[in-house]
Coordinates of C-alpha atoms in Angstrom, one line a residue:
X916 CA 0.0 0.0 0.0
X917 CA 2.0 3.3 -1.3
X918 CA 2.2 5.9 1.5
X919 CA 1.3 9.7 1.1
X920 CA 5.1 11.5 2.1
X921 CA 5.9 15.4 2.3
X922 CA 9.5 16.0 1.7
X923 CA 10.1 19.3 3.2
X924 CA 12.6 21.1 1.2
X925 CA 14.4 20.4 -2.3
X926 CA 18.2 20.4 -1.9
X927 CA 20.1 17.7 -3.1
X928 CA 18.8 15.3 -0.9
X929 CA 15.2 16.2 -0.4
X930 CA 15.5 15.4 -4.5
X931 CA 17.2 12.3 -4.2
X932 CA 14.7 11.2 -1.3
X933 CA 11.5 12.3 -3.1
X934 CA 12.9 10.4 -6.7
X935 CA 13.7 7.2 -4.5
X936 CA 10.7 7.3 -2.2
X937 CA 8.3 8.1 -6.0
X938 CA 10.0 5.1 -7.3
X939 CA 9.0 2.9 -4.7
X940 CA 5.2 4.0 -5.5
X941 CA 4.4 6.7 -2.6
X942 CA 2.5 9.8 -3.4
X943 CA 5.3 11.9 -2.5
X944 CA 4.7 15.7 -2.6
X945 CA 7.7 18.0 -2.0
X946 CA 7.4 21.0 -0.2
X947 CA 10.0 24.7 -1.1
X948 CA 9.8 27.6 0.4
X949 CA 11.6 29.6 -2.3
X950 CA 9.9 29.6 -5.8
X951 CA 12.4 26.9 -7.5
X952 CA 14.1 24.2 -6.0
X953 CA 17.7 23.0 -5.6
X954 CA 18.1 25.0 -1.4
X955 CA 22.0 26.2 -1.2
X956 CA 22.2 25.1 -5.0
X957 CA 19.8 27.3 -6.9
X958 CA 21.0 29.5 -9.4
X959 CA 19.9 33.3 -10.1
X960 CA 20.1 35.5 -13.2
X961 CA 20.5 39.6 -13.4
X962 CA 19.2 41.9 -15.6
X963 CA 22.5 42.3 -17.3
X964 CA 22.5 39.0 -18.3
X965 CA 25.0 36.9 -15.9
X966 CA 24.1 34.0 -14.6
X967 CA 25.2 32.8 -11.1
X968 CA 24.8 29.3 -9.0
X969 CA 24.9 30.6 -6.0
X970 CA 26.3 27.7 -3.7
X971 CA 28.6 24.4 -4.9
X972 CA 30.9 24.9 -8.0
X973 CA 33.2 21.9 -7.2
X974 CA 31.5 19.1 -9.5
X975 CA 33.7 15.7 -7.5
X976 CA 32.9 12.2 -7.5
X977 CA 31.3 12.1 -10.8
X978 CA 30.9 8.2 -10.4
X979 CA 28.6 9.1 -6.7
X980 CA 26.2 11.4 -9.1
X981 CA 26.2 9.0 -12.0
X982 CA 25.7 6.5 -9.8
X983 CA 21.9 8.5 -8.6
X984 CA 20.7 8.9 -12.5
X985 CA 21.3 5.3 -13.3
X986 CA 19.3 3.9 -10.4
X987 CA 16.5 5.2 -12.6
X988 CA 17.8 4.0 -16.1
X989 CA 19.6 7.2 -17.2
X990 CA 22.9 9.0 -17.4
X991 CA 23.6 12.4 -16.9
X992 CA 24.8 12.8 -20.6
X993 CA 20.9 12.4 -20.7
X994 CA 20.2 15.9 -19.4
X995 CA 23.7 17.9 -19.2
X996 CA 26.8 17.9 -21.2
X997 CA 29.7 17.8 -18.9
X998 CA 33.4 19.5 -19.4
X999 CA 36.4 17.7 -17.7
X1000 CA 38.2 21.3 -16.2
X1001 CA 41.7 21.0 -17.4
X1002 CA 44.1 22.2 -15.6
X1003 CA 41.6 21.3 -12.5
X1004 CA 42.4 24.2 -10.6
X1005 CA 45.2 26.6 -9.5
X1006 CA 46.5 27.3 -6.0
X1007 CA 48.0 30.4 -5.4
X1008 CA 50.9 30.8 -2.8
X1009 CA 52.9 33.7 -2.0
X1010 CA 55.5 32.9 -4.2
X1011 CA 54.6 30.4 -6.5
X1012 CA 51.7 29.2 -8.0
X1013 CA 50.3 25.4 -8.7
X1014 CA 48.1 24.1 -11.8
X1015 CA 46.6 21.0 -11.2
X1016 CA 46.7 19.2 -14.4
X1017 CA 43.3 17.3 -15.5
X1018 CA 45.0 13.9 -15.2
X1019 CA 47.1 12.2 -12.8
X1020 CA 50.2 11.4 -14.9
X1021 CA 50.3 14.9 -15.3
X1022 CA 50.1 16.2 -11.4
X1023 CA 53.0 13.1 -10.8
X1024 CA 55.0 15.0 -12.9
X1025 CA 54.1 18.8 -11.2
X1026 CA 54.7 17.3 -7.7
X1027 CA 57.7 15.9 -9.2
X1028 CA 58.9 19.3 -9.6
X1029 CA 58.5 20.5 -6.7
X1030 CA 59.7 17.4 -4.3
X1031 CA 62.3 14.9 -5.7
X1032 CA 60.8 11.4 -4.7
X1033 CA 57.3 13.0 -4.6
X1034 CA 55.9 11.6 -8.2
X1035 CA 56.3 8.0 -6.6
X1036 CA 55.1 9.1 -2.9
X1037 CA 51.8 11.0 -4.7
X1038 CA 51.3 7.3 -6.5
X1039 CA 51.3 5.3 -3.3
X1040 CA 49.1 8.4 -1.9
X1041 CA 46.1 7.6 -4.3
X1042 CA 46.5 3.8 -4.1
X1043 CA 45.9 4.0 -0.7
X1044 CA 43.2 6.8 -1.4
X1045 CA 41.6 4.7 -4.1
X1046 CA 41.1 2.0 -1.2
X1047 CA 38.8 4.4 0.9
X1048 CA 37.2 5.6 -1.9
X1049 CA 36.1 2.4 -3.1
X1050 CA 35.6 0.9 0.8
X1051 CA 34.6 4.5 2.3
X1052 CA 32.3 5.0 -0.2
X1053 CA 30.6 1.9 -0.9
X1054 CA 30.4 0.1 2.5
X1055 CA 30.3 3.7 4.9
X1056 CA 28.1 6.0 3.8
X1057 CA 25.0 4.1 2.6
X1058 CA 24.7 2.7 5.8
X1059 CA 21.7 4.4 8.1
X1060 CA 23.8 4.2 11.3
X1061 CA 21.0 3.4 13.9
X1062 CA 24.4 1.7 15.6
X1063 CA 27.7 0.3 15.4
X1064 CA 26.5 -3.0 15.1
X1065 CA 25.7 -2.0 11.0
X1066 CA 29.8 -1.9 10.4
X1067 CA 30.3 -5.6 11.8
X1068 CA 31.4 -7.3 8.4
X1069 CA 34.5 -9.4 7.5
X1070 CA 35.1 -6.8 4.8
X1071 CA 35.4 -3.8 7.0
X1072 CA 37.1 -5.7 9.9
X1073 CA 39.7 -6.5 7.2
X1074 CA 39.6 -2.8 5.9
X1075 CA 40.0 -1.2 9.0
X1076 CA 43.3 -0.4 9.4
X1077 CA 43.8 0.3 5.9
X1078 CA 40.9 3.1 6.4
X1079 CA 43.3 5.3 9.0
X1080 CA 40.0 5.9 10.8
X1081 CA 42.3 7.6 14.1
X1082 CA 45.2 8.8 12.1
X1083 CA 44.5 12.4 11.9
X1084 CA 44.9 13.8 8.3
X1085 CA 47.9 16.6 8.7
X1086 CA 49.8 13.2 10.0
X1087 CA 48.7 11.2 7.3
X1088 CA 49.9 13.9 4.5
X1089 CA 53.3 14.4 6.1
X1090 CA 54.1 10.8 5.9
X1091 CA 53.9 11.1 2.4
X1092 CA 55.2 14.6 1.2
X1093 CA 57.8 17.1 2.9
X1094 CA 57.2 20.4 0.5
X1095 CA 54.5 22.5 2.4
X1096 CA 52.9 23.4 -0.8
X1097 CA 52.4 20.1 -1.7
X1098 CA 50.7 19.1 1.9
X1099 CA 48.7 22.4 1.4
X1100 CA 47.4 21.1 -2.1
X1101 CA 46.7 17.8 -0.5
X1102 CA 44.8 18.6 2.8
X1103 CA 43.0 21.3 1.0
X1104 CA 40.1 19.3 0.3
X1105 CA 39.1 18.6 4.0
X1106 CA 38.5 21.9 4.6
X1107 CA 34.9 21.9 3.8
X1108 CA 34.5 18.9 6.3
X1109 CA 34.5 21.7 8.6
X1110 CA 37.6 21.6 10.8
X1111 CA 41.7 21.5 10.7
X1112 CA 43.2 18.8 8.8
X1113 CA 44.5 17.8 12.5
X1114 CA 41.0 17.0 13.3
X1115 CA 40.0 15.2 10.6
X1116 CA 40.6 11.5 10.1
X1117 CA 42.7 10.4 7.6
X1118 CA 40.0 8.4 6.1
X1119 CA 39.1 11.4 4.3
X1120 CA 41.8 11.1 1.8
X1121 CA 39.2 9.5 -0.1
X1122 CA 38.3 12.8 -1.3
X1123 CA 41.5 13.5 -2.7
X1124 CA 41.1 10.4 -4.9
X1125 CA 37.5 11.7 -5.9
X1126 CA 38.3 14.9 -7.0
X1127 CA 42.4 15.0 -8.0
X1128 CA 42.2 11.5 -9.9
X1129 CA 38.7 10.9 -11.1
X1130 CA 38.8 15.0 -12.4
X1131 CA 37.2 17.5 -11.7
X1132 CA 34.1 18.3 -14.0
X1133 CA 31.3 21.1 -14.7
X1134 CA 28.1 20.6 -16.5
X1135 CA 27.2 23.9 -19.1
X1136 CA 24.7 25.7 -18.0
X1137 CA 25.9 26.0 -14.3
X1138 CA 26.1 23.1 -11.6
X1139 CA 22.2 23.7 -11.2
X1140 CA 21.5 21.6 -14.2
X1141 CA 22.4 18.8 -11.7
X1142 CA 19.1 20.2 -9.7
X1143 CA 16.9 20.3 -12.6
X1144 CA 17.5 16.7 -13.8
X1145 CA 17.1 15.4 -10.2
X1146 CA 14.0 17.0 -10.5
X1147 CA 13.0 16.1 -14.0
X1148 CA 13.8 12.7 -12.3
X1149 CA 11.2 12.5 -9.4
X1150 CA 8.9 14.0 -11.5
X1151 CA 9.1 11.0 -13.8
X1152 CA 8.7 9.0 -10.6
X1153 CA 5.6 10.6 -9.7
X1154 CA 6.8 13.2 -7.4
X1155 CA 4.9 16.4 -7.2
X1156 CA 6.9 19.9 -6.5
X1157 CA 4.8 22.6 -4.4
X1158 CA 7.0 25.9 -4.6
X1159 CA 6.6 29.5 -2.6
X1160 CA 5.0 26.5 0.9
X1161 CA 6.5 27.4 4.0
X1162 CA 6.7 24.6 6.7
X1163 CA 5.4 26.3 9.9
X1164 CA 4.6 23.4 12.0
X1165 CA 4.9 19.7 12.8
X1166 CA 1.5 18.5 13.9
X1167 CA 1.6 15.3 15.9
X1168 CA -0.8 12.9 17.4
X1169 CA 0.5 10.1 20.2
X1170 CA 3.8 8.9 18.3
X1171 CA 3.2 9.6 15.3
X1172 CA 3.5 13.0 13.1
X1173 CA -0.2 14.1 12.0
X1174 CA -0.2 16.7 9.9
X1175 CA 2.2 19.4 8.7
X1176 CA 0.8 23.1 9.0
X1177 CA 2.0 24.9 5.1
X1178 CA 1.0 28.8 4.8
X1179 CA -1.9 28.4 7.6
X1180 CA -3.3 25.1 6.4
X1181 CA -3.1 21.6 7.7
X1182 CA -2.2 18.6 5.5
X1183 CA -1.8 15.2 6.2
X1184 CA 0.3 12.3 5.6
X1185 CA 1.9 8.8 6.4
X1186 CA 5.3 9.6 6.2
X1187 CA 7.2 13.2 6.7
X1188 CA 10.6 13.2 5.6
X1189 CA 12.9 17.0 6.5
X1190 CA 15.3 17.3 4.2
X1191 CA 15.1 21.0 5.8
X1192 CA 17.8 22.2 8.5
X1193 CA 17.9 19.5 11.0
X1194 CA 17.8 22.2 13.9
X1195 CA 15.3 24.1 12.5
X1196 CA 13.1 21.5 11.7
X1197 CA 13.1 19.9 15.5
X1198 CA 11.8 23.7 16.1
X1199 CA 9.2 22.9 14.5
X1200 CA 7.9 20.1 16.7
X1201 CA 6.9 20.3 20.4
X1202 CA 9.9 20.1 22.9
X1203 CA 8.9 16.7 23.8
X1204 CA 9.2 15.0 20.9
X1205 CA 12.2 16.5 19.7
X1206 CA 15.7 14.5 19.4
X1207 CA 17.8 17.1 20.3
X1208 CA 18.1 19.8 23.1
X1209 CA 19.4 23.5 22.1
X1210 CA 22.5 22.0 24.6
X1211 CA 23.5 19.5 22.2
X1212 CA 23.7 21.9 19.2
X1213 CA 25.8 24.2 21.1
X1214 CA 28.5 21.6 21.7
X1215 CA 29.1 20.5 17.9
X1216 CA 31.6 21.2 16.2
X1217 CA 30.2 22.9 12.4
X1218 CA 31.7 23.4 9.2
X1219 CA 32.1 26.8 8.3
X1220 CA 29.8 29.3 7.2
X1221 CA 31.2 31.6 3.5
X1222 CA 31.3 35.3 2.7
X1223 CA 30.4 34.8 -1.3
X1224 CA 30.5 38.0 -3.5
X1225 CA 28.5 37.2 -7.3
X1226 CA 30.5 40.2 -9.4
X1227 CA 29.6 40.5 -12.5
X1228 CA 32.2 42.0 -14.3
X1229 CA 32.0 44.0 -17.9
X1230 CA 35.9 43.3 -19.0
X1231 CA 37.4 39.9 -19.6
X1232 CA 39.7 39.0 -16.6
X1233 CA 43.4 37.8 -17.9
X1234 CA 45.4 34.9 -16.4
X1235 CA 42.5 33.7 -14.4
X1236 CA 41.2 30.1 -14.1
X1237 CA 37.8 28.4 -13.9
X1238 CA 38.8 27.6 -10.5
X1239 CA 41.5 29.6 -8.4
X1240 CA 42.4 29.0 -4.6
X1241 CA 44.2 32.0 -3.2
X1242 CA 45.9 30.2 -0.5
X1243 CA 49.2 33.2 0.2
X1244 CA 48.1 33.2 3.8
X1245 CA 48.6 30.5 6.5
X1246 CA 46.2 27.4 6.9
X1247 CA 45.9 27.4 10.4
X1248 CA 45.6 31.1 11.0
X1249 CA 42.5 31.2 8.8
X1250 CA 41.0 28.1 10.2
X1251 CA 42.1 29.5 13.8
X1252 CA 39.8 32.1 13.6
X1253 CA 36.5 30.1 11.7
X1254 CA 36.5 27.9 15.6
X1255 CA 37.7 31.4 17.8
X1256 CA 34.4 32.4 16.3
X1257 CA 36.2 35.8 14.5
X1258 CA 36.9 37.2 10.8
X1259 CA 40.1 36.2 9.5
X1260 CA 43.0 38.7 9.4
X1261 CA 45.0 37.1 6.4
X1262 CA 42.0 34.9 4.9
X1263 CA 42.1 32.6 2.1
X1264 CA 39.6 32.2 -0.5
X1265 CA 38.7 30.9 -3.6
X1266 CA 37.3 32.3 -6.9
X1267 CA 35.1 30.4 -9.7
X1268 CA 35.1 32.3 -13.2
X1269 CA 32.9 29.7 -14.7
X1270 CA 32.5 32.2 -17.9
X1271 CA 36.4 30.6 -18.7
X1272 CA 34.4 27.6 -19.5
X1273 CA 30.8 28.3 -20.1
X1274 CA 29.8 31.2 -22.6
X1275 CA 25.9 31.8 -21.3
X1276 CA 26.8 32.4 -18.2
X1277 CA 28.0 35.6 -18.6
X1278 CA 27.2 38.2 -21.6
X1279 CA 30.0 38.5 -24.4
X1280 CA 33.2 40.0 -23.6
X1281 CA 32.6 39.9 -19.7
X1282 CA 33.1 37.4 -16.5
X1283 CA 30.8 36.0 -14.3
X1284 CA 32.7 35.7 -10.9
X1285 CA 32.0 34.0 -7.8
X1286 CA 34.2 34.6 -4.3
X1287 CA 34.1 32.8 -1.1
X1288 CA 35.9 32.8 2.0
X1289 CA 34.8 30.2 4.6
X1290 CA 34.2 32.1 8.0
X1291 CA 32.8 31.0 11.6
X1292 CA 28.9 30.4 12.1
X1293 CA 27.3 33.0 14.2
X1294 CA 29.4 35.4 13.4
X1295 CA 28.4 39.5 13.3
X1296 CA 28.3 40.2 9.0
X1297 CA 27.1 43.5 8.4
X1298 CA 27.6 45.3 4.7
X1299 CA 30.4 47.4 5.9
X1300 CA 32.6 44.1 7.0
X1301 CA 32.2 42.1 4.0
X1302 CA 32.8 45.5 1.6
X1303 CA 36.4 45.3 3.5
X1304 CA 37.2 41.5 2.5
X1305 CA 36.1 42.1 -0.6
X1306 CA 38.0 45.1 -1.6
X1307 CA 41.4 42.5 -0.3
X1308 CA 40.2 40.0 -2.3
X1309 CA 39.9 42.2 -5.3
X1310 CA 43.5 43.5 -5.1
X1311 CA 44.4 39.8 -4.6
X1312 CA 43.0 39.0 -8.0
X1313 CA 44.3 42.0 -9.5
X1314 CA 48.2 41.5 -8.3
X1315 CA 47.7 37.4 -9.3
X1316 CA 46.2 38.4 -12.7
X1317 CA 47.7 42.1 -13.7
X1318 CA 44.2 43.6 -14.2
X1319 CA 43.7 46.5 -12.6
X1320 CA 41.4 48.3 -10.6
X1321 CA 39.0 45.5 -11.0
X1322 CA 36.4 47.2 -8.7
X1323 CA 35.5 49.8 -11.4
X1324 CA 34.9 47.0 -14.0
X1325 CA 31.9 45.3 -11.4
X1326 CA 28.5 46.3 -13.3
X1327 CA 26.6 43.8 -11.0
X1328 CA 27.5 42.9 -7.1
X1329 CA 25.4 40.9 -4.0
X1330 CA 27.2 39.4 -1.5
X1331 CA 26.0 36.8 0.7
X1332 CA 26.9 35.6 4.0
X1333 CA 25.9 34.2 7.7
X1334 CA 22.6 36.0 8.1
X1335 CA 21.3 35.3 4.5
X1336 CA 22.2 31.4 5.1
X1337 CA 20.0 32.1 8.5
X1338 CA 16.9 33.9 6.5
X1339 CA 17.3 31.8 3.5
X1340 CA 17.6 28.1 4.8
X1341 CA 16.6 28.3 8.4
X1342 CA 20.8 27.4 8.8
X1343 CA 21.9 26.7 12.6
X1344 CA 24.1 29.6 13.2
X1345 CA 24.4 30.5 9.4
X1346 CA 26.2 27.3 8.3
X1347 CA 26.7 26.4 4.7
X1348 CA 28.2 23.3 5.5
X1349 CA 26.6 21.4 8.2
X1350 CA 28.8 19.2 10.8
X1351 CA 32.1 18.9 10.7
X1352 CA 33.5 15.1 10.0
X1353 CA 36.1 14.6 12.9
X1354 CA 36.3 11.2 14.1
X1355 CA 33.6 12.3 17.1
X1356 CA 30.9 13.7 14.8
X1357 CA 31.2 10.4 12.3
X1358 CA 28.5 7.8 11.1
X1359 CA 26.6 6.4 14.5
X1360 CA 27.7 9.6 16.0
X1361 CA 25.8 12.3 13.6
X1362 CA 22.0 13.4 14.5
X1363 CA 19.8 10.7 13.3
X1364 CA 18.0 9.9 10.8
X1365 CA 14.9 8.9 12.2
X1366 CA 12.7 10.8 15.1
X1367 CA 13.2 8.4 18.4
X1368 CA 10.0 9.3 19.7
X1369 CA 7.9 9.8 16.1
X1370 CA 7.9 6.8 14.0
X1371 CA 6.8 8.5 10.8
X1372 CA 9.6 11.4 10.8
X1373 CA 12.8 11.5 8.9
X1374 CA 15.7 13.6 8.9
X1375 CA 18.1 13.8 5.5
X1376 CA 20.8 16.3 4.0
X1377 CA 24.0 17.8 5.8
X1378 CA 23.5 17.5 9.2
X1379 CA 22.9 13.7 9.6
X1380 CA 24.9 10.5 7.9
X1381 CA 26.9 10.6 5.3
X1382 CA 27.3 14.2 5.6
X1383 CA 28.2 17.6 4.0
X1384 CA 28.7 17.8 0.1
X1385 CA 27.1 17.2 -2.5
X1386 CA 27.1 13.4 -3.1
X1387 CA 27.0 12.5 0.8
X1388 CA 23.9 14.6 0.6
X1389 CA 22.6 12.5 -2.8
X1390 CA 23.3 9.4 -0.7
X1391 CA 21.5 10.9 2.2
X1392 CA 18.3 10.9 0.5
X1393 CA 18.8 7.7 -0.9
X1394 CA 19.2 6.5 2.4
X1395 CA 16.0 7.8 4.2
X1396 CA 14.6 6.3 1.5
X1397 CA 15.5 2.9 1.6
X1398 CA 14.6 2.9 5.0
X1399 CA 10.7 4.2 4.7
X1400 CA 10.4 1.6 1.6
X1401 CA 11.3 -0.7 4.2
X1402 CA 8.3 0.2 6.4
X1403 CA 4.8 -1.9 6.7
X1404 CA 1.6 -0.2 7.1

């Protein structure tokens, strides 16, 4: 007997959740406050023509996404054409800078450069990276992690070593590579897992494999074509989409959730699945059937929040790359202040000129450029503070590609920071990121995905298992899923 399901909200894994869930033969209705779906990924365009995803620009683990479309019987070819970015990206240091060529051959011979010995050390780096991938990947994250009793197999008994769950990642990284550049290029990737490459396990190496040796990719049009054939997907499933509905309460009767209250009105249904801000959502509910005190939330540890500046520029920018990581400054400093809970005073951040690649993005002759400079949660962001990073990040760009004055040449400007992620997403303490991954915050020990006290609510996206990104998210909703399909009426 199908079940009637809201999925409250349409990010990347309230769309994977509502296609799997459709599949299954549930009436599943969706439910978006803004008036197109895709949350932190949707996309905007100006008057003047440019066109601007306004959250993930890093297109990793194409195999994880592929993996989603052909669980229904397609491919993404079906819906997007995709560029391989070659080189990858480039990391700017003080005095040097670092392409990262679009295949691996090539980056042995770049680190090879810089390190003697490092070529060979880089190739034993991604064999043991390949490992997690493949294990981490596979066997980790699609698990629902009620308890530790799910990870009891020969396989991951005999993988767990290998995995470097309590190696922490700057130890990992130094076994391997000497050169601080090169340990720079290779614990950058963590940094969106929320916290210092000494905090993360070295289990997350995986991502280097995912990204450096399986590419790095974007589809034309923007990374919110990945939205719209998600959603071109559970529509073909059955799903229905309800934009411009705001969720303002979770009815409930004994132990079960009732109704949901949209825009004034109640509606019911079997099954109520929050693909909405974990936090947020538990507001939603009485305090008694919540998981989660305000006292736990306090103590986590969560990835940072972003100052992101969309400039739309009327001049073609020289020597700049699709994607460009302005790293001059020190690691730790910068990541020092995200956890002291105070802006940066020699930040890093990273610029996407997607208009390198893509020509509608941006009109002729001109760039579409995105900044972003992770920063602490909860953190004071008023117009006058972000005008002052951006005006450093500017002359940044400016000394790194010869252009100058680049401020005169901005025709279109909106930054976005803490606050908006707070207004826009109902985001605990303005996070774009969710939980950080350190070893204490991991599988079993992330919010869960079901309600303890409610049997018919769900919880998917950032906050709970796998976590943040854009195919732990995809595998989120799959997840959730798999475990309502599971349920008898």
């Amino acid at each position: 007997m199908k079940k009637k399901i809201a999925v409250i909200g349409s990010g990347f894994s309230g769309l994977s959740a509502a296609a799997y869930l459709a599949k299954a033969g549930n009436d599943v209705h969706v439910f978006e406050k803004h008036d197109h779906p895709g949350g932190r990924a949707r996309q905007f365009t100006t008057e003047q023509g440019y066109v601007f995803d306004m959250g993930p620009s890093w297109y990793w683990m194409p195999d994880i996404i592929e993996g989603f479309f052909a669980d229904f019987g397609y491919k993404t070819s079906d819906f997007f054409e995709m560029i391989s970015l070659n080189p990858q990206f480039e990391m700017i240091f003080s005095n040097e800078k670092i392409d990262v060529p679009e295949s691996l051959g090539e980056l042995k011979i770049v680190f090879e450069q810089i390190e003697k010995g490092a070529a060979s050390q880089l190739e034993k780096f991604m064999q043991s990276a390949k490992f997690k991938y493949e294990v981490g990947m596979q066997d980790f994250v699609n698990k629902p992690c009620h308890n530790w009793a799910e990870f009891i197999s020969p396989k991951i008994a005999k993988s767990a070593l290998k995995l470097d769950l309590f190696t922490n990642f700057r130890t990992y990284v130094a076994r391997y590579f000497k050169s601080d550049k090169l340990r720079t290029l290779m614990e950058f990737p963590v940094i969106f897992l929320g916290a210092s490459p000494k905090n993360i396990p070295a289990l997350y190496s995986l991502m280097n494999y995912g990204g450096y040796a399986l590419g790095t990719h974007y589809p034309l049009g923007g990374f919110y074509q990945l939205v719209l054939a998600m959603k071109k997907i559970a529509e073909k499933q059955g799903a229905s989409f309800h934009f411009n509905k705001t969720v303002e309460r979770i009815n409930t009767q004994t132990d079960k959730v009732k109704s949901l209250t949209i825009d004034s009105k109640n509606y019911e249904f079997d099954v109520v699945v929050a693909s909405s801000d974990y936090h947020h959502t538990e507001t939603l509910l009485d305090r008694e059937y919540r998981n989660y005190d305000e006292t736990y939330w306090e103590k986590k540890t969560f990835a940072p929040s972003s100052l992101i500046f969309y400039l739309g520029v009327n001049e073609t920018i020289p020597n700049l790359k699709h994607h460009t990581l302005f790293f001059e400054n020190d690691l730790d400093e910068h990541i020092d202040c995200i956890y002291k809970k105070k802006w940066p005073e020699k930040p890093l951040f990273y610029a996407c000129c997607p208009s390198k690649t893509d020509k509608n993005v941006a009109p002729l002759g001109k760039e579409n450029l995105f900044l972003l400079m992770p920063l602490a949660i909860g953190i004071n962001d008023e117009e006058v503070v972000r005008e002052k990073y951006l005006t450093e990040m500017l002359s940044r760009i400016e000394k790194h590609t010869g252009m100058r004055d680049l401020q005169s040449t901005i025709e279109y400007k909106k930054s976005y920071c803490v606050s908006d992620f707070m207004s826009d997403y109902n985001a605990y303490g303005g996070n774009a990121y969710g939980l950080a991954n350190t070893l204490g915050q991991t599988a079993v020990l992330k919010p869960k995905i079901s309600n303890k006290k409610l049997k018919n609510l769900f919880y998917t996206g950032q906050l709970t298992v796998p976590g943040p990104g854009v195919p732990p998210s995809i595998i989120s909703g799959k997840i959730v899923a798999n475990e309502i399909n599971k349920i008898k009426n």
